[in-house]
Amino acid sequence: MRSVRARAAIGATLVVAVALVAAGLAVLLVLRDNLIDQADLQAEVAAREVAGQLALDTAYEDLDLDDEEDHPVQVTDEEGRVVFVSKGLQAVSGTRSPGVSPVPSASVGAAPSPGDDDDDDDDDDDDSGRPGRGEVSSDDPDFSDGTATVGGKSADYRFAAVEATTPAGLTLTVHAGAPLAAEQEAVGTVRGAMLMGLPLLLAVVAAVTWLVTRRALRPVEGIRREMAAITASEDLARRVPEPGSRDEIAALARTTNETLTVLEASVERQRRFVADASHELRSPIASLRTQLEVAEAHPELLDLPGAVADTVRLQVLAADLLLLARLDAGEKPGAARVEVGALVREEVSQRAGDRVPVSVEVPEGGAFEVDGSRGQLARVVGNLLDNAQRHTEGRVAVSVAADGSGVRVEVRDDGAGVPEDERERIFERFVRLDDARSRDDGGAGLGLAIARDVATRHGGTLTVHRAPEGGAAFRLWLPRAA
């Protein structure tokens, strides 16, 4: 039962079994009803033929009975006494006169024939001297199931009861039967065929379901084996086989390969991050250690400003690395309401030591509110301003404006700008286009990467374009607060 193939085969077999049993019962019921209706019709015809003869004042011994073995006849009077039975009928059950108790056995002796009552001859003759005529009830006959013994053989019958009134006014009830042997034989034959065919059909259904499910799940087994091999080898460059079909399993294989691609890129990025971080940390740590060792041996040679600068650089780099680690871990920004115009003014006011003054363009009275982390958004603005100060020739400007359903912050400089083919690469971690500069002047290459990651976490974007001044224009777009 732990196998999908077994569960599918058992489930399909059970469903088909229930459906076939229900359909078989319905077929048997319909077949039985149709055959019983035919027996009812035969019994009614036989009963009405006899009733019609009695209504014409035919004597019992003169009654014309067709096929007495297949259609036994019993006639009872108003009190339920048996007055006539067909030839060979020895016993009968299941017949009754309407409104009276069950009729005694058909072996009871017959009463006098309606034509034998001489006292009523004058009343039954019409003016022409001919005998009168009775009538046969036009109501639907009463049907019942019973048994009859004809010629020493007992069988089941369907009886129809029809009332007839003789010319003398005597009400008689004619019970005529139709055999149910054909109905029983047909129903038994169909039931036997169903009972024999049902197990075979269910076995076929189970086998076909097993084979089809096995064939359908074969690619899944291939995917499982390949994933197990990838897990064991830790080689994320491998991919699971994709079947040629366009079904759900093929979609699963494609999604799995896409996931492996993302995981491979993430692991590779993490490896580069660790390697680049260790490389970036090695230089200031080695420089700081050298300065401390020299100071220990020759205190008069201590370069205190250089040691402080290296310490600050280590502190900034460590903070950047920690922030990137939190962003990679999926840290979500806060839900505080931030006024971007005020944030930009505050961030610029704290940069009194910049080599180039920053001009601020924020419309008065504008409401530029966004939802997010004030500290992280301030970090983005600060990183963009640091980058502009590093590359500008003499002018840095920052502007805030509404842009559709969001807020746009643009930081421009008049430097050399960013080549078009490098405008995406500069947002990668530890990437510096000014490799000729020293690491102290050029930075660690994390500022723009952090800025884009924060913008993405806030539902916004960060892109670079060519500024009107000829340099770079970094555009930060954030969705406006609800």
Tab-separated table of C-alpha atoms in Angstrom:
chain	number	residue	atom	x	y	z
A	1	MET	CA	0.000	0.000	0.000
A	2	ARG	CA	3.009	2.315	0.213
A	3	SER	CA	3.349	2.160	-3.556
A	4	VAL	CA	1.466	4.702	-5.646
A	5	ARG	CA	0.952	2.019	-8.279
A	6	ALA	CA	-0.668	-0.327	-5.752
A	7	ARG	CA	-2.933	2.383	-4.353
A	8	ALA	CA	-3.941	3.494	-7.840
A	9	ALA	CA	-4.682	-0.083	-8.940
A	10	ILE	CA	-6.698	-0.862	-5.803
A	11	GLY	CA	-8.589	2.420	-5.985
A	12	ALA	CA	-9.449	1.989	-9.652
A	13	THR	CA	-10.524	-1.620	-9.076
A	14	LEU	CA	-12.783	-0.654	-6.178
A	15	VAL	CA	-14.386	2.154	-8.166
A	16	VAL	CA	-14.991	-0.087	-11.169
A	17	ALA	CA	-16.311	-2.858	-8.898
A	18	VAL	CA	-18.832	-0.532	-7.271
A	19	ALA	CA	-19.884	0.835	-10.651
A	20	LEU	CA	-20.263	-2.624	-12.188
A	21	VAL	CA	-22.216	-3.978	-9.216
A	22	ALA	CA	-24.561	-1.002	-9.310
A	23	ALA	CA	-24.970	-1.288	-13.085
A	24	GLY	CA	-25.514	-5.051	-12.830
A	25	LEU	CA	-28.195	-4.662	-10.183
A	26	ALA	CA	-29.904	-2.035	-12.306
A	27	VAL	CA	-29.803	-4.308	-15.372
A	28	LEU	CA	-31.205	-7.246	-13.400
A	29	LEU	CA	-34.004	-5.121	-11.953
A	30	VAL	CA	-34.939	-3.704	-15.351
A	31	LEU	CA	-34.808	-7.153	-16.954
A	32	ARG	CA	-36.924	-8.691	-14.189
A	33	ASP	CA	-39.479	-5.877	-14.381
A	34	ASN	CA	-39.785	-6.238	-18.163
A	35	LEU	CA	-40.250	-10.010	-17.952
A	36	ILE	CA	-42.792	-9.672	-15.156
A	37	ASP	CA	-44.674	-7.100	-17.243
A	38	GLN	CA	-44.791	-9.619	-20.087
A	39	ALA	CA	-46.073	-12.317	-17.692
A	40	ASP	CA	-48.685	-9.862	-16.385
A	41	LEU	CA	-49.846	-9.202	-19.933
A	42	GLN	CA	-50.126	-12.914	-20.704
A	43	ALA	CA	-52.024	-13.605	-17.474
A	44	GLU	CA	-54.374	-10.673	-18.060
A	45	VAL	CA	-55.151	-11.807	-21.625
A	46	ALA	CA	-55.895	-15.348	-20.456
A	47	ALA	CA	-58.067	-14.116	-17.583
A	48	ARG	CA	-60.073	-11.734	-19.779
A	49	GLU	CA	-60.681	-14.470	-22.369
A	50	VAL	CA	-62.206	-16.727	-19.717
A	51	ALA	CA	-64.099	-13.829	-18.117
A	52	GLY	CA	-65.536	-12.907	-21.511
A	53	GLN	CA	-66.832	-16.437	-22.025
A	54	LEU	CA	-68.413	-16.447	-18.565
A	55	ALA	CA	-70.074	-13.118	-19.305
A	56	LEU	CA	-71.665	-14.789	-22.346
A	57	ASP	CA	-73.181	-17.413	-20.026
A	58	THR	CA	-70.861	-20.191	-21.289
A	59	ALA	CA	-71.045	-23.296	-19.145
A	60	TYR	CA	-67.922	-24.254	-17.202
A	61	GLU	CA	-67.464	-27.484	-19.130
A	62	ASP	CA	-67.729	-25.580	-22.391
A	63	LEU	CA	-65.051	-22.993	-21.569
A	64	ASP	CA	-62.406	-22.787	-24.270
A	65	LEU	CA	-59.040	-22.705	-22.463
A	66	ASP	CA	-55.866	-22.342	-24.476
A	67	ASP	CA	-52.678	-23.962	-23.176
A	68	GLU	CA	-54.013	-24.962	-19.781
A	69	GLU	CA	-50.573	-26.177	-18.651
A	70	ASP	CA	-48.949	-22.760	-19.135
A	71	HIS	CA	-52.000	-20.722	-18.107
A	72	PRO	CA	-53.859	-22.465	-15.285
A	73	VAL	CA	-57.293	-20.963	-14.492
A	74	GLN	CA	-59.276	-20.818	-11.290
A	75	VAL	CA	-62.753	-19.289	-10.935
A	76	THR	CA	-64.236	-18.243	-7.579
A	77	ASP	CA	-67.625	-16.855	-6.689
A	78	GLU	CA	-68.548	-13.851	-4.582
A	79	GLU	CA	-67.904	-15.749	-1.355
A	80	GLY	CA	-64.489	-16.933	-2.456
A	81	ARG	CA	-65.516	-20.505	-3.134
A	82	VAL	CA	-63.789	-22.258	-6.000
A	83	VAL	CA	-66.355	-22.980	-8.710
A	84	PHE	CA	-64.043	-24.038	-11.535
A	85	VAL	CA	-60.420	-25.024	-12.161
A	86	SER	CA	-58.650	-25.785	-15.414
A	87	LYS	CA	-57.708	-29.301	-16.347
A	88	GLY	CA	-54.719	-30.701	-14.478
A	89	LEU	CA	-54.640	-27.912	-11.854
A	90	GLN	CA	-54.194	-29.746	-8.556
A	91	ALA	CA	-53.216	-26.993	-6.128
A	92	VAL	CA	-52.689	-23.233	-6.236
A	93	SER	CA	-51.554	-20.538	-3.841
A	94	GLY	CA	-51.350	-16.763	-4.115
A	95	THR	CA	-54.812	-16.245	-5.626
A	96	ARG	CA	-57.578	-14.578	-3.744
A	97	SER	CA	-60.940	-13.071	-4.494
A	98	PRO	CA	-60.955	-9.286	-4.035
A	99	GLY	CA	-61.927	-8.380	-0.515
A	100	VAL	CA	-62.006	-11.937	0.885
A	101	SER	CA	-59.589	-14.265	2.624
A	102	PRO	CA	-57.292	-16.552	0.648
A	103	VAL	CA	-59.095	-19.023	-1.552
A	104	PRO	CA	-59.056	-22.704	-0.514
A	105	SER	CA	-57.112	-25.208	-2.561
A	106	ALA	CA	-58.064	-25.514	-6.190
A	107	SER	CA	-58.902	-29.139	-5.617
A	108	VAL	CA	-62.256	-28.118	-4.155
A	109	GLY	CA	-65.134	-29.427	-6.248
A	110	ALA	CA	-66.665	-27.118	-8.815
A	111	ALA	CA	-70.045	-25.502	-8.233
A	112	PRO	CA	-72.846	-25.701	-10.775
A	113	SER	CA	-72.232	-23.984	-14.065
A	114	PRO	CA	-73.929	-20.636	-14.598
A	115	GLY	CA	-75.851	-22.125	-17.522
A	116	ASP	CA	-77.355	-24.860	-15.277
A	117	ASP	CA	-79.681	-22.565	-13.265
A	118	ASP	CA	-83.086	-23.229	-14.918
A	119	ASP	CA	-84.970	-20.940	-12.552
A	120	ASP	CA	-83.249	-17.898	-13.942
A	121	ASP	CA	-83.682	-18.706	-17.646
A	122	ASP	CA	-86.698	-16.482	-18.010
A	123	ASP	CA	-84.917	-13.534	-16.384
A	124	ASP	CA	-81.820	-13.942	-18.511
A	125	ASP	CA	-83.651	-14.056	-21.843
A	126	ASP	CA	-84.365	-10.852	-23.654
A	127	ASP	CA	-87.571	-10.130	-25.583
A	128	SER	CA	-86.328	-12.074	-28.626
A	129	GLY	CA	-85.911	-15.254	-26.615
A	130	ARG	CA	-82.124	-15.143	-26.833
A	131	PRO	CA	-79.954	-15.489	-23.673
A	132	GLY	CA	-78.849	-12.230	-21.949
A	133	ARG	CA	-75.260	-10.981	-21.740
A	134	GLY	CA	-73.169	-10.193	-18.665
A	135	GLU	CA	-70.093	-7.952	-18.520
A	136	VAL	CA	-66.367	-8.059	-17.841
A	137	SER	CA	-64.834	-5.521	-15.423
A	138	SER	CA	-62.875	-2.807	-17.218
A	139	ASP	CA	-60.742	-2.056	-14.154
A	140	ASP	CA	-57.092	-2.986	-14.118
A	141	PRO	CA	-56.693	-6.553	-12.875
A	142	ASP	CA	-55.062	-7.392	-9.570
A	143	PHE	CA	-51.702	-9.135	-9.960
A	144	SER	CA	-50.075	-11.457	-7.457
A	145	ASP	CA	-47.271	-13.992	-7.223
A	146	GLY	CA	-48.039	-17.590	-6.371
A	147	THR	CA	-47.440	-21.223	-7.157
A	148	ALA	CA	-49.488	-23.818	-8.950
A	149	THR	CA	-49.275	-27.595	-9.306
A	150	VAL	CA	-50.244	-28.727	-12.793
A	151	GLY	CA	-49.947	-32.391	-13.728
A	152	GLY	CA	-47.926	-33.082	-10.590
A	153	LYS	CA	-45.334	-30.322	-11.330
A	154	SER	CA	-45.151	-27.212	-9.155
A	155	ALA	CA	-43.885	-23.901	-10.496
A	156	ASP	CA	-44.045	-20.176	-9.804
A	157	TYR	CA	-46.706	-18.156	-11.603
A	158	ARG	CA	-47.870	-14.588	-11.994
A	159	PHE	CA	-51.678	-14.441	-11.518
A	160	ALA	CA	-54.126	-11.869	-12.860
A	161	ALA	CA	-57.600	-11.546	-11.274
A	162	VAL	CA	-60.449	-10.261	-13.512
A	163	GLU	CA	-64.092	-9.970	-12.436
A	164	ALA	CA	-66.951	-11.070	-14.706
A	165	THR	CA	-70.713	-10.774	-14.182
A	166	THR	CA	-72.940	-13.503	-15.705
A	167	PRO	CA	-76.326	-12.742	-17.297
A	168	ALA	CA	-77.881	-14.135	-14.117
A	169	GLY	CA	-76.104	-11.400	-12.077
A	170	LEU	CA	-73.559	-13.755	-10.518
A	171	THR	CA	-70.158	-12.092	-9.969
A	172	LEU	CA	-67.222	-14.399	-10.594
A	173	THR	CA	-63.496	-13.818	-10.276
A	174	VAL	CA	-61.218	-15.418	-12.836
A	175	HIS	CA	-57.613	-16.100	-11.765
A	176	ALA	CA	-55.363	-16.915	-14.707
A	177	GLY	CA	-51.632	-17.537	-14.355
A	178	ALA	CA	-48.574	-17.042	-16.511
A	179	PRO	CA	-45.394	-19.025	-15.743
A	180	LEU	CA	-42.338	-17.201	-14.347
A	181	ALA	CA	-39.893	-19.896	-15.438
A	182	ALA	CA	-38.660	-17.847	-18.395
A	183	GLU	CA	-38.139	-14.773	-16.187
A	184	GLN	CA	-36.279	-16.782	-13.575
A	185	GLU	CA	-34.127	-18.492	-16.174
A	186	ALA	CA	-33.246	-15.228	-17.955
A	187	VAL	CA	-32.433	-13.422	-14.713
A	188	GLY	CA	-30.399	-16.380	-13.478
A	189	THR	CA	-28.461	-16.576	-16.738
A	190	VAL	CA	-27.626	-12.871	-16.724
A	191	ARG	CA	-26.712	-12.964	-13.026
A	192	GLY	CA	-24.459	-15.970	-13.556
A	193	ALA	CA	-22.735	-14.308	-16.503
A	194	MET	CA	-22.149	-11.176	-14.433
A	195	LEU	CA	-20.762	-13.136	-11.499
A	196	MET	CA	-18.405	-14.986	-13.814
A	197	GLY	CA	-17.309	-11.922	-15.777
A	198	LEU	CA	-16.965	-9.488	-12.880
A	199	PRO	CA	-13.785	-11.001	-11.319
A	200	LEU	CA	-12.151	-11.299	-14.737
A	201	LEU	CA	-13.007	-7.702	-15.635
A	202	LEU	CA	-11.754	-6.428	-12.269
A	203	ALA	CA	-8.502	-8.347	-12.755
A	204	VAL	CA	-8.065	-6.714	-16.164
A	205	VAL	CA	-8.774	-3.271	-14.702
A	206	ALA	CA	-6.260	-3.808	-11.893
A	207	ALA	CA	-3.577	-5.065	-14.294
A	208	VAL	CA	-4.093	-2.252	-16.800
A	209	THR	CA	-4.090	0.385	-14.050
A	210	TRP	CA	-0.897	-1.088	-12.582
A	211	LEU	CA	0.878	-1.104	-15.964
A	212	VAL	CA	-0.304	2.371	-16.984
A	213	THR	CA	0.631	3.854	-13.604
A	214	ARG	CA	3.982	2.104	-13.711
A	215	ARG	CA	4.693	3.514	-17.159
A	216	ALA	CA	3.526	6.987	-16.136
A	217	LEU	CA	5.674	6.994	-12.983
A	218	ARG	CA	8.802	5.658	-14.673
A	219	PRO	CA	10.168	9.206	-15.298
A	220	VAL	CA	9.540	9.991	-11.619
A	221	GLU	CA	11.842	7.156	-10.638
A	222	GLY	CA	14.486	8.561	-12.979
A	223	ILE	CA	14.104	11.990	-11.376
A	224	ARG	CA	14.376	10.456	-7.908
A	225	ARG	CA	17.550	8.538	-8.753
A	226	GLU	CA	19.181	11.617	-10.267
A	227	MET	CA	18.237	13.774	-7.283
A	228	ALA	CA	19.705	11.134	-4.965
A	229	ALA	CA	22.894	11.149	-7.024
A	230	ILE	CA	23.046	14.955	-6.908
A	231	THR	CA	22.578	14.900	-3.154
A	232	ALA	CA	25.319	12.312	-2.718
A	233	SER	CA	27.790	14.044	-5.050
A	234	GLU	CA	26.816	17.640	-4.105
A	235	ASP	CA	27.238	18.470	-7.800
A	236	LEU	CA	24.543	21.053	-8.493
A	237	ALA	CA	25.598	21.289	-12.132
A	238	ARG	CA	23.784	18.019	-12.873
A	239	ARG	CA	20.165	18.039	-14.031
A	240	VAL	CA	17.335	15.536	-13.831
A	241	PRO	CA	16.103	13.956	-17.081
A	242	GLU	CA	13.113	15.672	-18.662
A	243	PRO	CA	10.628	13.333	-20.407
A	244	GLY	CA	9.427	14.257	-23.868
A	245	SER	CA	5.786	14.235	-22.793
A	246	ARG	CA	3.999	17.467	-21.985
A	247	ASP	CA	2.304	16.240	-18.833
A	248	GLU	CA	2.611	17.051	-15.138
A	249	ILE	CA	5.712	14.898	-14.726
A	250	ALA	CA	7.519	16.801	-17.477
A	251	ALA	CA	6.522	20.043	-15.751
A	252	LEU	CA	7.877	18.626	-12.474
A	253	ALA	CA	11.194	17.789	-14.134
A	254	ARG	CA	11.483	21.272	-15.662
A	255	THR	CA	10.651	22.924	-12.350
A	256	THR	CA	13.190	20.713	-10.582
A	257	ASN	CA	15.894	21.705	-13.064
A	258	GLU	CA	14.983	25.367	-12.669
A	259	THR	CA	15.274	24.965	-8.902
A	260	LEU	CA	18.660	23.296	-9.309
A	261	THR	CA	19.779	26.171	-11.540
A	262	VAL	CA	18.764	28.715	-8.908
A	263	LEU	CA	20.434	26.664	-6.169
A	264	GLU	CA	23.613	26.345	-8.212
A	265	ALA	CA	23.700	30.085	-8.821
A	266	SER	CA	22.993	30.772	-5.150
A	267	VAL	CA	25.703	28.404	-3.941
A	268	GLU	CA	28.167	29.795	-6.461
A	269	ARG	CA	27.303	33.326	-5.403
A	270	GLN	CA	27.754	32.342	-1.781
A	271	ARG	CA	31.136	30.796	-2.535
A	272	ARG	CA	32.289	33.899	-4.366
A	273	PHE	CA	30.936	36.010	-1.536
A	274	VAL	CA	32.912	34.064	1.060
A	275	ALA	CA	36.062	34.133	-1.080
A	276	ASP	CA	35.752	37.842	-1.833
A	277	ALA	CA	34.909	38.667	1.780
A	278	SER	CA	37.948	36.806	3.066
A	279	HIS	CA	40.089	38.552	0.446
A	280	GLU	CA	38.714	41.976	1.371
A	281	LEU	CA	39.153	41.344	5.092
A	282	ARG	CA	42.696	40.018	4.711
A	283	SER	CA	44.153	43.342	3.529
A	284	PRO	CA	43.006	45.675	6.358
A	285	ILE	CA	43.592	43.017	8.993
A	286	ALA	CA	47.128	42.427	7.732
A	287	SER	CA	47.775	46.175	7.549
A	288	LEU	CA	46.412	46.739	11.056
A	289	ARG	CA	48.453	43.845	12.460
A	290	THR	CA	51.610	45.182	10.814
A	291	GLN	CA	51.059	48.612	12.284
A	292	LEU	CA	50.459	47.168	15.756
A	293	GLU	CA	53.579	44.975	15.582
A	294	VAL	CA	55.679	47.960	14.459
A	295	ALA	CA	54.182	50.060	17.261
A	296	GLU	CA	55.003	47.351	19.782
A	297	ALA	CA	58.640	47.283	18.672
A	298	HIS	CA	59.002	50.993	17.910
A	299	PRO	CA	56.306	53.059	19.637
A	300	GLU	CA	57.628	56.233	18.091
A	301	LEU	CA	56.760	54.883	14.608
A	302	LEU	CA	53.070	54.187	15.391
A	303	ASP	CA	50.809	55.395	12.546
A	304	LEU	CA	47.744	56.004	14.688
A	305	PRO	CA	45.607	57.652	11.932
A	306	GLY	CA	46.306	54.724	9.613
A	307	ALA	CA	45.367	52.210	12.299
A	308	VAL	CA	42.130	54.057	12.975
A	309	ALA	CA	41.363	54.176	9.250
A	310	ASP	CA	41.955	50.446	8.894
A	311	THR	CA	39.747	49.795	11.942
A	312	VAL	CA	36.955	51.940	10.510
A	313	ARG	CA	37.258	50.168	7.193
A	314	LEU	CA	36.988	46.813	8.967
A	315	GLN	CA	33.965	48.023	10.880
A	316	VAL	CA	32.193	49.226	7.716
A	317	LEU	CA	33.054	46.048	5.830
A	318	ALA	CA	31.817	43.863	8.688
A	319	ALA	CA	28.567	45.829	8.849
A	320	ASP	CA	28.079	45.436	5.082
A	321	LEU	CA	28.730	41.715	5.254
A	322	LEU	CA	26.286	41.274	8.133
A	323	LEU	CA	23.576	43.216	6.276
A	324	LEU	CA	24.071	41.128	3.135
A	325	ALA	CA	23.873	37.960	5.236
A	326	ARG	CA	20.564	39.108	6.730
A	327	LEU	CA	19.191	39.993	3.302
A	328	ASP	CA	20.241	36.610	1.910
A	329	ALA	CA	18.495	34.936	4.849
A	330	GLY	CA	15.227	36.544	3.732
A	331	GLU	CA	14.968	39.263	6.360
A	332	LYS	CA	11.898	41.358	5.600
A	333	PRO	CA	11.936	45.140	6.019
A	334	GLY	CA	9.867	46.703	8.754
A	335	ALA	CA	6.395	48.084	8.195
A	336	ALA	CA	7.150	51.635	9.361
A	337	ARG	CA	5.907	54.653	7.400
A	338	VAL	CA	8.876	56.570	5.932
A	339	GLU	CA	8.715	60.047	4.360
A	340	VAL	CA	11.350	59.837	1.614
A	341	GLY	CA	11.771	63.611	1.158
A	342	ALA	CA	12.588	64.127	4.832
A	343	LEU	CA	14.843	61.070	4.799
A	344	VAL	CA	16.891	62.446	1.886
A	345	ARG	CA	17.234	65.897	3.500
A	346	GLU	CA	18.353	64.326	6.775
A	347	GLU	CA	20.887	62.052	5.089
A	348	VAL	CA	22.404	64.940	3.078
A	349	SER	CA	22.597	67.200	6.137
A	350	GLN	CA	24.810	64.640	7.900
A	351	ARG	CA	27.394	64.666	5.077
A	352	ALA	CA	29.187	67.869	5.907
A	353	GLY	CA	32.585	66.327	5.174
A	354	ASP	CA	31.903	65.452	1.518
A	355	ARG	CA	34.394	66.866	-0.942
A	356	VAL	CA	31.564	68.041	-3.226
A	357	PRO	CA	28.419	69.662	-1.786
A	358	VAL	CA	25.176	67.819	-2.586
A	359	SER	CA	22.247	69.758	-4.004
A	360	VAL	CA	18.788	68.521	-2.954
A	361	GLU	CA	15.667	68.842	-5.096
A	362	VAL	CA	12.527	67.935	-3.093
A	363	PRO	CA	9.217	69.628	-3.981
A	364	GLU	CA	7.685	71.537	-1.093
A	365	GLY	CA	4.463	70.122	0.307
A	366	GLY	CA	4.887	66.804	-1.449
A	367	ALA	CA	3.903	63.617	0.325
A	368	PHE	CA	6.407	60.897	-0.572
A	369	GLU	CA	5.614	58.189	1.965
A	370	VAL	CA	6.608	54.542	1.596
A	371	ASP	CA	6.436	51.503	3.832
A	372	GLY	CA	9.687	49.897	4.943
A	373	SER	CA	12.752	50.134	7.117
A	374	ARG	CA	14.001	53.682	7.655
A	375	GLY	CA	17.504	52.485	8.489
A	376	GLN	CA	17.828	50.343	5.358
A	377	LEU	CA	16.437	53.051	3.057
A	378	ALA	CA	18.832	55.570	4.600
A	379	ARG	CA	21.616	53.074	3.894
A	380	VAL	CA	20.572	52.959	0.217
A	381	VAL	CA	20.600	56.743	-0.127
A	382	GLY	CA	23.953	56.932	1.672
A	383	ASN	CA	25.528	54.270	-0.552
A	384	LEU	CA	24.322	56.054	-3.718
A	385	LEU	CA	25.726	59.366	-2.462
A	386	ASP	CA	29.051	57.677	-1.551
A	387	ASN	CA	29.274	56.262	-5.059
A	388	ALA	CA	28.491	59.646	-6.616
A	389	GLN	CA	31.123	61.391	-4.435
A	390	ARG	CA	33.675	58.802	-5.503
A	391	HIS	CA	33.158	59.402	-9.250
A	392	THR	CA	32.017	63.007	-9.587
A	393	GLU	CA	34.050	65.774	-11.159
A	394	GLY	CA	32.392	68.615	-9.286
A	395	ARG	CA	28.609	68.219	-8.953
A	396	VAL	CA	26.306	65.792	-7.123
A	397	ALA	CA	22.527	66.197	-7.050
A	398	VAL	CA	19.700	64.181	-5.496
A	399	SER	CA	16.029	64.648	-6.342
A	400	VAL	CA	12.739	63.200	-5.074
A	401	ALA	CA	9.582	63.085	-7.209
A	402	ALA	CA	6.367	61.140	-7.675
A	403	ASP	CA	6.531	58.473	-10.363
A	404	GLY	CA	3.250	56.743	-11.145
A	405	SER	CA	2.196	54.692	-8.155
A	406	GLY	CA	5.520	55.157	-6.419
A	407	VAL	CA	8.283	57.525	-5.396
A	408	ARG	CA	11.487	58.084	-7.391
A	409	VAL	CA	14.789	59.085	-5.836
A	410	GLU	CA	17.502	59.990	-8.358
A	411	VAL	CA	21.185	60.565	-7.524
A	412	ARG	CA	23.233	62.191	-10.353
A	413	ASP	CA	26.868	63.124	-10.811
A	414	ASP	CA	28.949	64.626	-13.615
A	415	GLY	CA	31.649	61.957	-13.690
A	416	ALA	CA	32.571	59.502	-16.426
A	417	GLY	CA	29.295	57.582	-16.091
A	418	VAL	CA	28.776	53.814	-16.393
A	419	PRO	CA	29.292	52.042	-19.724
A	420	GLU	CA	26.051	50.573	-20.990
A	421	ASP	CA	27.380	47.008	-21.027
A	422	GLU	CA	28.422	47.331	-17.371
A	423	ARG	CA	25.154	48.740	-15.991
A	424	GLU	CA	24.024	45.424	-14.542
A	425	ARG	CA	27.410	44.096	-13.530
A	426	ILE	CA	28.078	47.001	-11.149
A	427	PHE	CA	25.280	45.723	-8.889
A	428	GLU	CA	27.113	42.448	-8.306
A	429	ARG	CA	28.990	42.000	-5.060
A	430	PHE	CA	32.673	42.963	-4.833
A	431	VAL	CA	32.614	44.400	-8.360
A	432	ARG	CA	34.662	47.573	-8.969
A	433	LEU	CA	35.028	49.191	-12.361
A	434	ASP	CA	37.926	51.318	-11.057
A	435	ASP	CA	40.283	48.418	-10.318
A	436	ALA	CA	43.260	50.706	-10.977
A	437	ARG	CA	42.398	52.658	-7.812
A	438	SER	CA	43.437	51.490	-4.406
A	439	ARG	CA	40.968	49.516	-2.310
A	440	ASP	CA	40.859	52.362	0.139
A	441	ASP	CA	39.715	54.817	-2.536
A	442	GLY	CA	37.566	52.430	-4.548
A	443	GLY	CA	35.700	50.743	-1.720
A	444	ALA	CA	34.911	47.040	-1.339
A	445	GLY	CA	32.327	46.926	-4.117
A	446	LEU	CA	29.389	46.164	-1.806
A	447	GLY	CA	27.548	49.486	-1.688
A	448	LEU	CA	25.552	49.156	-4.919
A	449	ALA	CA	24.861	45.452	-4.304
A	450	ILE	CA	23.419	46.272	-0.883
A	451	ALA	CA	21.385	49.149	-2.354
A	452	ARG	CA	19.750	46.962	-5.005
A	453	ASP	CA	19.043	44.121	-2.541
A	454	VAL	CA	17.338	46.528	-0.139
A	455	ALA	CA	15.321	48.093	-2.964
A	456	THR	CA	14.181	44.658	-4.100
A	457	ARG	CA	13.196	43.677	-0.545
A	458	HIS	CA	11.036	46.813	-0.413
A	459	GLY	CA	9.258	45.920	-3.658
A	460	GLY	CA	11.133	48.544	-5.651
A	461	THR	CA	13.872	48.774	-8.267
A	462	LEU	CA	17.300	50.347	-8.633
A	463	THR	CA	18.695	51.107	-12.102
A	464	VAL	CA	21.445	53.277	-13.585
A	465	HIS	CA	21.162	55.610	-16.574
A	466	ARG	CA	23.114	58.456	-18.160
A	467	ALA	CA	22.638	61.756	-16.362
A	468	PRO	CA	22.048	65.053	-18.198
A	469	GLU	CA	25.341	66.229	-16.721
A	470	GLY	CA	27.069	63.377	-18.531
A	471	GLY	CA	27.724	61.150	-15.535
A	472	ALA	CA	25.655	58.401	-13.922
A	473	ALA	CA	22.057	58.750	-12.746
A	474	PHE	CA	20.939	56.097	-10.226
A	475	ARG	CA	17.137	55.854	-10.000
A	476	LEU	CA	15.556	54.264	-6.952
A	477	TRP	CA	11.829	53.544	-7.333
A	478	LEU	CA	9.723	52.514	-4.316
A	479	PRO	CA	5.968	51.782	-4.192
A	480	ARG	CA	3.962	54.475	-2.464
A	481	ALA	CA	2.490	53.612	0.944
A	482	ALA	CA	-1.126	52.450	0.910
